[in-house]
Amino acid sequence: MKIGLQIPSFTWPGGPAQMGAKLAQIARVADDSGFYSVWLMDHFFQIRGVGPHENDMLEGYTALGYLAALTKRVKLGTLVTGVIYRYPGILVKIATTLDVLSNGRAYFGIGAAWNEQEAQGLGVPFPTLGVRFELLEEALQIAKQMWSGNNGPFHGKHNQLAETLCSPLPLSRPHPPIMIGGGGEKKTLRMVAQYADACNILGPPETVRAKFAVLKQHCDALGRDYGTIEKTTLSTMDLQPGKMSAKDVIAHCEVLAAIGVQHAIFNMPNVHDIRPLEIFGREIIPAVAGL
């Protein structure tokens, strides 16, 4: 099993003046400790469930570019980008830049977007869910076309591209792995089966298992090999005395592995203390590597 680290919060001691140094420390320790991946959210306001919306939040791809220069091994990606925030051709160019400058370490995480507050706050159009799904599918089609080396036009319902040039092409072959976030059974998981290299499913193990079963049904209907899709999850682990131990995390990973999860991604409320990362590197990552 691969272990990833998500960093969803930047409200740390020292404030913005120390934020760059602390983020660099976290990324370097994760890189050295054997984490497979490091992920940032693609939000502009902090999201509910993590903190007040006015808490510190960095722009995802700029911060990932910073991390690319500081790390050597970890994969890098957004978990996940809302399709409405950038024109799709520009988004593909941004992800390609990350892949090239990181020497082929980028994931392309994308979803239909949900946080209307930040969209309205910063003046980004926030269409209906149905339209956002249409935009997501077109963005996936554009990414595939741009990364194929086909420089021809793209004519969609919402997007008109006269020349889908992407130079340089990504170093990842055939392209950065496309991860679609979300568990919607009719549309999201169908798009995973049709376009994606990885899925990210939230929820307890029984929910994840059920979503995987639906994903397999979509794969069977489309003639896609279900086994070629990387199965990932996102969980919070609070590694502190009296709350959670390394054994608890290992047990959780064993449950996830039993239902088919290959890449478990975790965030940690006290990640800025660094000690949770060291515990993962010393006790957890080696213990679950063979799952």
Short mmCIF file of C-alpha atoms in Angstrom, two decimals:
data_model
loop_
_atom_site.label_atom_id
_atom_site.label_comp_id
_atom_site.label_asym_id
_atom_site.label_seq_id
_atom_site.Cartn_x
_atom_site.Cartn_y
_atom_site.Cartn_z
CA MET A 1 0.00 0.00 0.00
CA LYS A 2 1.16 3.50 -0.85
CA ILE A 3 0.77 6.26 1.74
CA GLY A 4 0.07 9.86 0.80
CA LEU A 5 -0.03 13.09 2.78
CA GLN A 6 -2.66 15.77 2.27
CA ILE A 7 -2.04 19.25 3.71
CA PRO A 8 -5.43 20.99 4.00
CA SER A 9 -4.58 23.73 6.49
CA PHE A 10 -1.84 26.35 6.71
CA THR A 11 -2.88 28.03 9.96
CA TRP A 12 0.28 27.26 11.89
CA PRO A 13 2.32 28.94 14.65
CA GLY A 14 4.33 31.82 13.24
CA GLY A 15 1.68 32.87 10.75
CA PRO A 16 2.33 33.79 7.11
CA ALA A 17 5.89 34.96 7.80
CA GLN A 18 6.87 31.39 8.73
CA MET A 19 4.47 29.57 6.39
CA GLY A 20 6.92 28.98 3.56
CA ALA A 21 9.59 27.57 5.84
CA LYS A 22 7.13 25.31 7.67
CA LEU A 23 5.60 24.00 4.45
CA ALA A 24 9.10 23.31 3.13
CA GLN A 25 9.96 21.39 6.30
CA ILE A 26 6.80 19.30 6.11
CA ALA A 27 7.38 18.45 2.45
CA ARG A 28 11.03 17.53 2.93
CA VAL A 29 10.30 15.30 5.93
CA ALA A 30 7.48 13.59 4.01
CA ASP A 31 9.82 13.07 1.05
CA ASP A 32 12.53 11.61 3.26
CA SER A 33 10.11 9.49 5.32
CA GLY A 34 8.83 7.41 2.43
CA PHE A 35 5.48 9.04 1.66
CA TYR A 36 4.46 8.26 -1.91
CA SER A 37 2.58 11.49 -2.52
CA VAL A 38 1.87 14.99 -1.18
CA TRP A 39 -1.44 16.69 -1.94
CA LEU A 40 -2.85 20.18 -1.48
CA MET A 41 -6.47 21.23 -1.70
CA ASP A 42 -7.47 23.46 -4.59
CA HIS A 43 -9.47 25.97 -2.60
CA PHE A 44 -9.15 29.72 -2.14
CA PHE A 45 -11.05 29.97 1.14
CA GLN A 46 -10.67 27.43 3.93
CA ILE A 47 -13.44 24.85 3.79
CA ARG A 48 -15.95 23.84 6.43
CA GLY A 49 -14.82 20.91 8.49
CA VAL A 50 -11.22 22.16 8.49
CA GLY A 51 -11.61 25.68 9.84
CA PRO A 52 -13.25 29.11 9.45
CA HIS A 53 -13.32 30.23 5.83
CA GLU A 54 -11.09 33.23 6.61
CA ASN A 55 -8.22 31.00 7.77
CA ASP A 56 -5.00 30.94 5.76
CA MET A 57 -5.25 29.22 2.37
CA LEU A 58 -2.58 29.03 -0.33
CA GLU A 59 -3.31 28.71 -4.04
CA GLY A 60 -2.75 25.06 -4.87
CA TYR A 61 -0.69 24.97 -8.03
CA THR A 62 1.63 27.80 -7.02
CA ALA A 63 2.33 25.98 -3.77
CA LEU A 64 2.86 22.67 -5.61
CA GLY A 65 5.44 24.34 -7.84
CA TYR A 66 7.24 25.42 -4.67
CA LEU A 67 7.14 21.87 -3.34
CA ALA A 68 8.41 20.47 -6.64
CA ALA A 69 11.64 22.39 -6.16
CA LEU A 70 12.01 21.17 -2.57
CA THR A 71 11.37 17.45 -3.02
CA LYS A 72 12.87 14.63 -5.05
CA ARG A 73 10.59 11.60 -4.90
CA VAL A 74 7.01 12.31 -3.81
CA LYS A 75 4.22 12.61 -6.35
CA LEU A 76 2.45 15.98 -6.26
CA GLY A 77 -1.15 16.92 -6.93
CA THR A 78 -4.31 18.74 -5.97
CA LEU A 79 -6.97 16.75 -4.17
CA VAL A 80 -8.81 17.93 -6.21
CA THR A 81 -9.12 20.93 -8.55
CA GLY A 82 -12.61 22.32 -9.09
CA VAL A 83 -13.19 22.42 -12.83
CA ILE A 84 -14.77 25.88 -12.72
CA TYR A 85 -11.72 27.72 -11.38
CA ARG A 86 -9.58 27.80 -14.53
CA TYR A 87 -10.21 27.50 -18.25
CA PRO A 88 -9.53 23.82 -19.04
CA GLY A 89 -6.79 24.42 -21.60
CA ILE A 90 -4.97 26.67 -19.13
CA LEU A 91 -5.47 24.11 -16.35
CA VAL A 92 -3.90 21.37 -18.47
CA LYS A 93 -0.98 23.69 -19.25
CA ILE A 94 -0.51 24.37 -15.52
CA ALA A 95 -0.56 20.66 -14.66
CA THR A 96 1.87 19.96 -17.49
CA THR A 97 4.24 22.61 -16.16
CA LEU A 98 4.16 20.97 -12.73
CA ASP A 99 4.89 17.60 -14.29
CA VAL A 100 7.83 18.85 -16.35
CA LEU A 101 9.42 20.85 -13.54
CA SER A 102 9.01 18.00 -11.04
CA ASN A 103 10.56 15.52 -13.47
CA GLY A 104 7.35 13.61 -14.03
CA ARG A 105 5.87 13.60 -10.53
CA ALA A 106 2.47 15.25 -11.10
CA TYR A 107 -1.02 13.89 -10.67
CA PHE A 108 -3.92 15.67 -12.36
CA GLY A 109 -6.65 15.77 -9.73
CA ILE A 110 -10.00 17.18 -10.83
CA GLY A 111 -13.65 17.26 -9.83
CA ALA A 112 -16.90 19.08 -10.43
CA ALA A 113 -16.36 21.71 -7.65
CA TRP A 114 -18.73 22.34 -4.76
CA ASN A 115 -17.71 25.39 -2.71
CA GLU A 116 -20.08 28.09 -3.89
CA GLN A 117 -18.98 30.52 -1.16
CA GLU A 118 -15.44 30.93 -2.48
CA ALA A 119 -16.64 31.06 -6.08
CA GLN A 120 -19.04 33.88 -5.31
CA GLY A 121 -16.51 35.56 -3.06
CA LEU A 122 -13.87 35.79 -5.78
CA GLY A 123 -16.23 36.33 -8.70
CA VAL A 124 -16.00 32.89 -10.32
CA PRO A 125 -19.16 31.73 -12.14
CA PHE A 126 -20.79 28.85 -10.30
CA PRO A 127 -23.23 27.09 -12.66
CA THR A 128 -25.65 24.34 -11.76
CA LEU A 129 -24.34 20.91 -10.84
CA GLY A 130 -25.48 19.51 -14.16
CA VAL A 131 -23.46 22.12 -16.05
CA ARG A 132 -20.45 21.57 -13.80
CA PHE A 133 -20.52 17.88 -14.70
CA GLU A 134 -20.62 18.83 -18.39
CA LEU A 135 -17.64 21.12 -17.83
CA LEU A 136 -15.80 18.32 -16.02
CA GLU A 137 -16.29 15.89 -18.88
CA GLU A 138 -15.12 18.43 -21.44
CA ALA A 139 -12.05 19.24 -19.33
CA LEU A 140 -11.17 15.54 -19.23
CA GLN A 141 -11.58 15.28 -23.00
CA ILE A 142 -9.42 18.38 -23.52
CA ALA A 143 -6.70 17.01 -21.24
CA LYS A 144 -6.63 13.72 -23.13
CA GLN A 145 -6.43 15.53 -26.46
CA MET A 146 -3.75 18.00 -25.41
CA TRP A 147 -1.61 15.25 -23.88
CA SER A 148 -1.99 13.03 -26.96
CA GLY A 149 0.00 15.50 -29.04
CA ASN A 150 -3.07 16.19 -31.19
CA ASN A 151 -2.93 19.94 -31.83
CA GLY A 152 -6.27 20.09 -33.59
CA PRO A 153 -9.33 22.01 -32.46
CA PHE A 154 -11.76 20.99 -29.75
CA HIS A 155 -15.42 21.85 -30.14
CA GLY A 156 -17.54 21.18 -27.09
CA LYS A 157 -20.81 22.48 -25.74
CA HIS A 158 -19.03 24.89 -23.39
CA ASN A 159 -15.45 25.10 -24.64
CA GLN A 160 -14.09 26.05 -28.06
CA LEU A 161 -10.33 25.58 -28.53
CA ALA A 162 -8.85 26.43 -31.92
CA GLU A 163 -5.49 24.70 -31.32
CA THR A 164 -4.89 22.29 -28.44
CA LEU A 165 -1.12 22.75 -28.46
CA CYS A 166 0.73 21.51 -25.37
CA SER A 167 4.46 22.07 -25.70
CA PRO A 168 6.34 20.69 -23.91
CA LEU A 169 4.33 17.54 -23.39
CA PRO A 170 4.40 16.02 -19.88
CA LEU A 171 7.30 13.82 -18.86
CA SER A 172 4.85 11.33 -17.30
CA ARG A 173 3.85 8.69 -19.84
CA PRO A 174 1.39 8.64 -21.37
CA HIS A 175 0.44 11.65 -19.24
CA PRO A 176 0.11 12.62 -15.56
CA PRO A 177 -2.29 10.18 -13.89
CA ILE A 178 -5.79 11.62 -13.96
CA MET A 179 -7.52 11.38 -10.59
CA ILE A 180 -11.22 12.20 -10.34
CA GLY A 181 -12.46 12.98 -6.84
CA GLY A 182 -15.96 12.09 -5.73
CA GLY A 183 -18.31 9.16 -5.39
CA GLY A 184 -21.38 10.14 -7.39
CA GLU A 185 -22.62 6.84 -8.73
CA LYS A 186 -24.26 7.92 -11.99
CA LYS A 187 -21.87 10.54 -13.35
CA THR A 188 -18.64 10.81 -11.36
CA LEU A 189 -17.82 7.11 -11.20
CA ARG A 190 -18.83 6.67 -14.85
CA MET A 191 -16.28 9.37 -15.76
CA VAL A 192 -13.66 7.60 -13.63
CA ALA A 193 -14.28 4.43 -15.63
CA GLN A 194 -14.16 6.28 -18.94
CA TYR A 195 -11.32 8.77 -18.45
CA ALA A 196 -9.39 8.40 -15.20
CA ASP A 197 -6.34 6.56 -13.96
CA ALA A 198 -7.30 6.94 -10.29
CA CYS A 199 -10.32 7.62 -8.11
CA ASN A 200 -10.55 9.17 -4.66
CA ILE A 201 -13.45 8.08 -2.48
CA LEU A 202 -14.34 9.57 0.90
CA GLY A 203 -16.16 7.86 3.71
CA PRO A 204 -15.97 4.84 6.01
CA PRO A 205 -14.74 1.53 4.58
CA GLU A 206 -18.22 0.16 3.95
CA THR A 207 -19.06 3.23 1.85
CA VAL A 208 -15.79 2.97 -0.06
CA ARG A 209 -16.41 -0.73 -0.76
CA ALA A 210 -19.87 0.05 -2.15
CA LYS A 211 -18.53 2.82 -4.39
CA PHE A 212 -15.85 0.48 -5.73
CA ALA A 213 -18.58 -2.02 -6.64
CA VAL A 214 -20.43 0.68 -8.61
CA LEU A 215 -17.20 1.73 -10.30
CA LYS A 216 -16.62 -1.87 -11.39
CA GLN A 217 -20.10 -1.95 -12.91
CA HIS A 218 -19.28 1.14 -14.95
CA CYS A 219 -15.96 -0.39 -16.02
CA ASP A 220 -17.72 -3.57 -17.14
CA ALA A 221 -20.28 -1.57 -19.11
CA LEU A 222 -17.55 0.42 -20.88
CA GLY A 223 -15.14 -2.47 -21.41
CA ARG A 224 -12.56 -0.92 -19.07
CA ASP A 225 -10.29 -3.09 -16.96
CA TYR A 226 -11.28 -2.21 -13.39
CA GLY A 227 -7.84 -3.27 -12.20
CA THR A 228 -6.14 -0.47 -14.14
CA ILE A 229 -7.75 2.22 -11.95
CA GLU A 230 -5.80 3.20 -8.83
CA LYS A 231 -8.08 3.11 -5.78
CA THR A 232 -7.37 5.89 -3.26
CA THR A 233 -9.03 7.23 -0.12
CA LEU A 234 -8.64 10.28 2.11
CA SER A 235 -8.78 10.08 5.92
CA THR A 236 -7.78 12.17 8.94
CA MET A 237 -5.37 10.65 11.45
CA ASP A 238 -4.69 12.51 14.69
CA LEU A 239 -1.47 10.88 15.89
CA GLN A 240 -1.30 12.18 19.43
CA PRO A 241 -1.13 10.45 22.82
CA GLY A 242 -4.62 9.59 23.99
CA LYS A 243 -6.12 10.00 20.52
CA MET A 244 -4.54 7.65 17.99
CA SER A 245 -1.49 5.43 17.78
CA ALA A 246 0.59 4.01 14.95
CA LYS A 247 -1.09 0.65 15.57
CA ASP A 248 -4.49 2.28 15.02
CA VAL A 249 -3.36 3.66 11.65
CA ILE A 250 -1.89 0.32 10.60
CA ALA A 251 -5.14 -1.43 11.51
CA HIS A 252 -7.08 1.12 9.45
CA CYS A 253 -4.78 0.52 6.49
CA GLU A 254 -5.34 -3.23 6.79
CA VAL A 255 -9.09 -2.69 6.55
CA LEU A 256 -8.65 -0.43 3.53
CA ALA A 257 -6.36 -2.90 1.80
CA ALA A 258 -8.93 -5.66 2.34
CA ILE A 259 -11.51 -3.72 0.29
CA GLY A 260 -9.07 -2.90 -2.50
CA VAL A 261 -7.54 0.45 -1.56
CA GLN A 262 -4.03 0.77 -2.99
CA HIS A 263 -3.12 4.33 -2.00
CA ALA A 264 -4.26 5.66 1.39
CA ILE A 265 -3.95 9.43 1.76
CA PHE A 266 -3.99 10.98 5.22
CA ASN A 267 -4.06 14.45 6.71
CA MET A 268 -3.04 15.24 10.28
CA PRO A 269 -4.27 18.18 12.37
CA ASN A 270 -0.84 18.54 14.01
CA VAL A 271 1.29 17.94 10.92
CA HIS A 272 3.24 21.14 11.64
CA ASP A 273 4.68 19.40 14.72
CA ILE A 274 6.56 17.10 12.28
CA ARG A 275 6.42 14.23 14.78
CA PRO A 276 3.40 12.57 13.09
CA LEU A 277 5.35 12.44 9.82
CA GLU A 278 8.30 10.86 11.58
CA ILE A 279 6.02 8.25 13.15
CA PHE A 280 4.57 7.44 9.74
CA GLY A 281 8.05 7.07 8.28
CA ARG A 282 9.41 4.99 11.14
CA GLU A 283 6.46 2.80 12.11
CA ILE A 284 3.58 2.92 9.63
CA ILE A 285 4.88 3.15 6.06
CA PRO A 286 7.21 0.12 6.40
CA ALA A 287 4.48 -1.89 8.14
CA VAL A 288 1.86 -1.38 5.41
CA ALA A 289 4.12 -1.49 2.36
CA GLY A 290 3.28 -5.12 1.71
CA LEU A 291 -0.49 -4.81 2.05
#
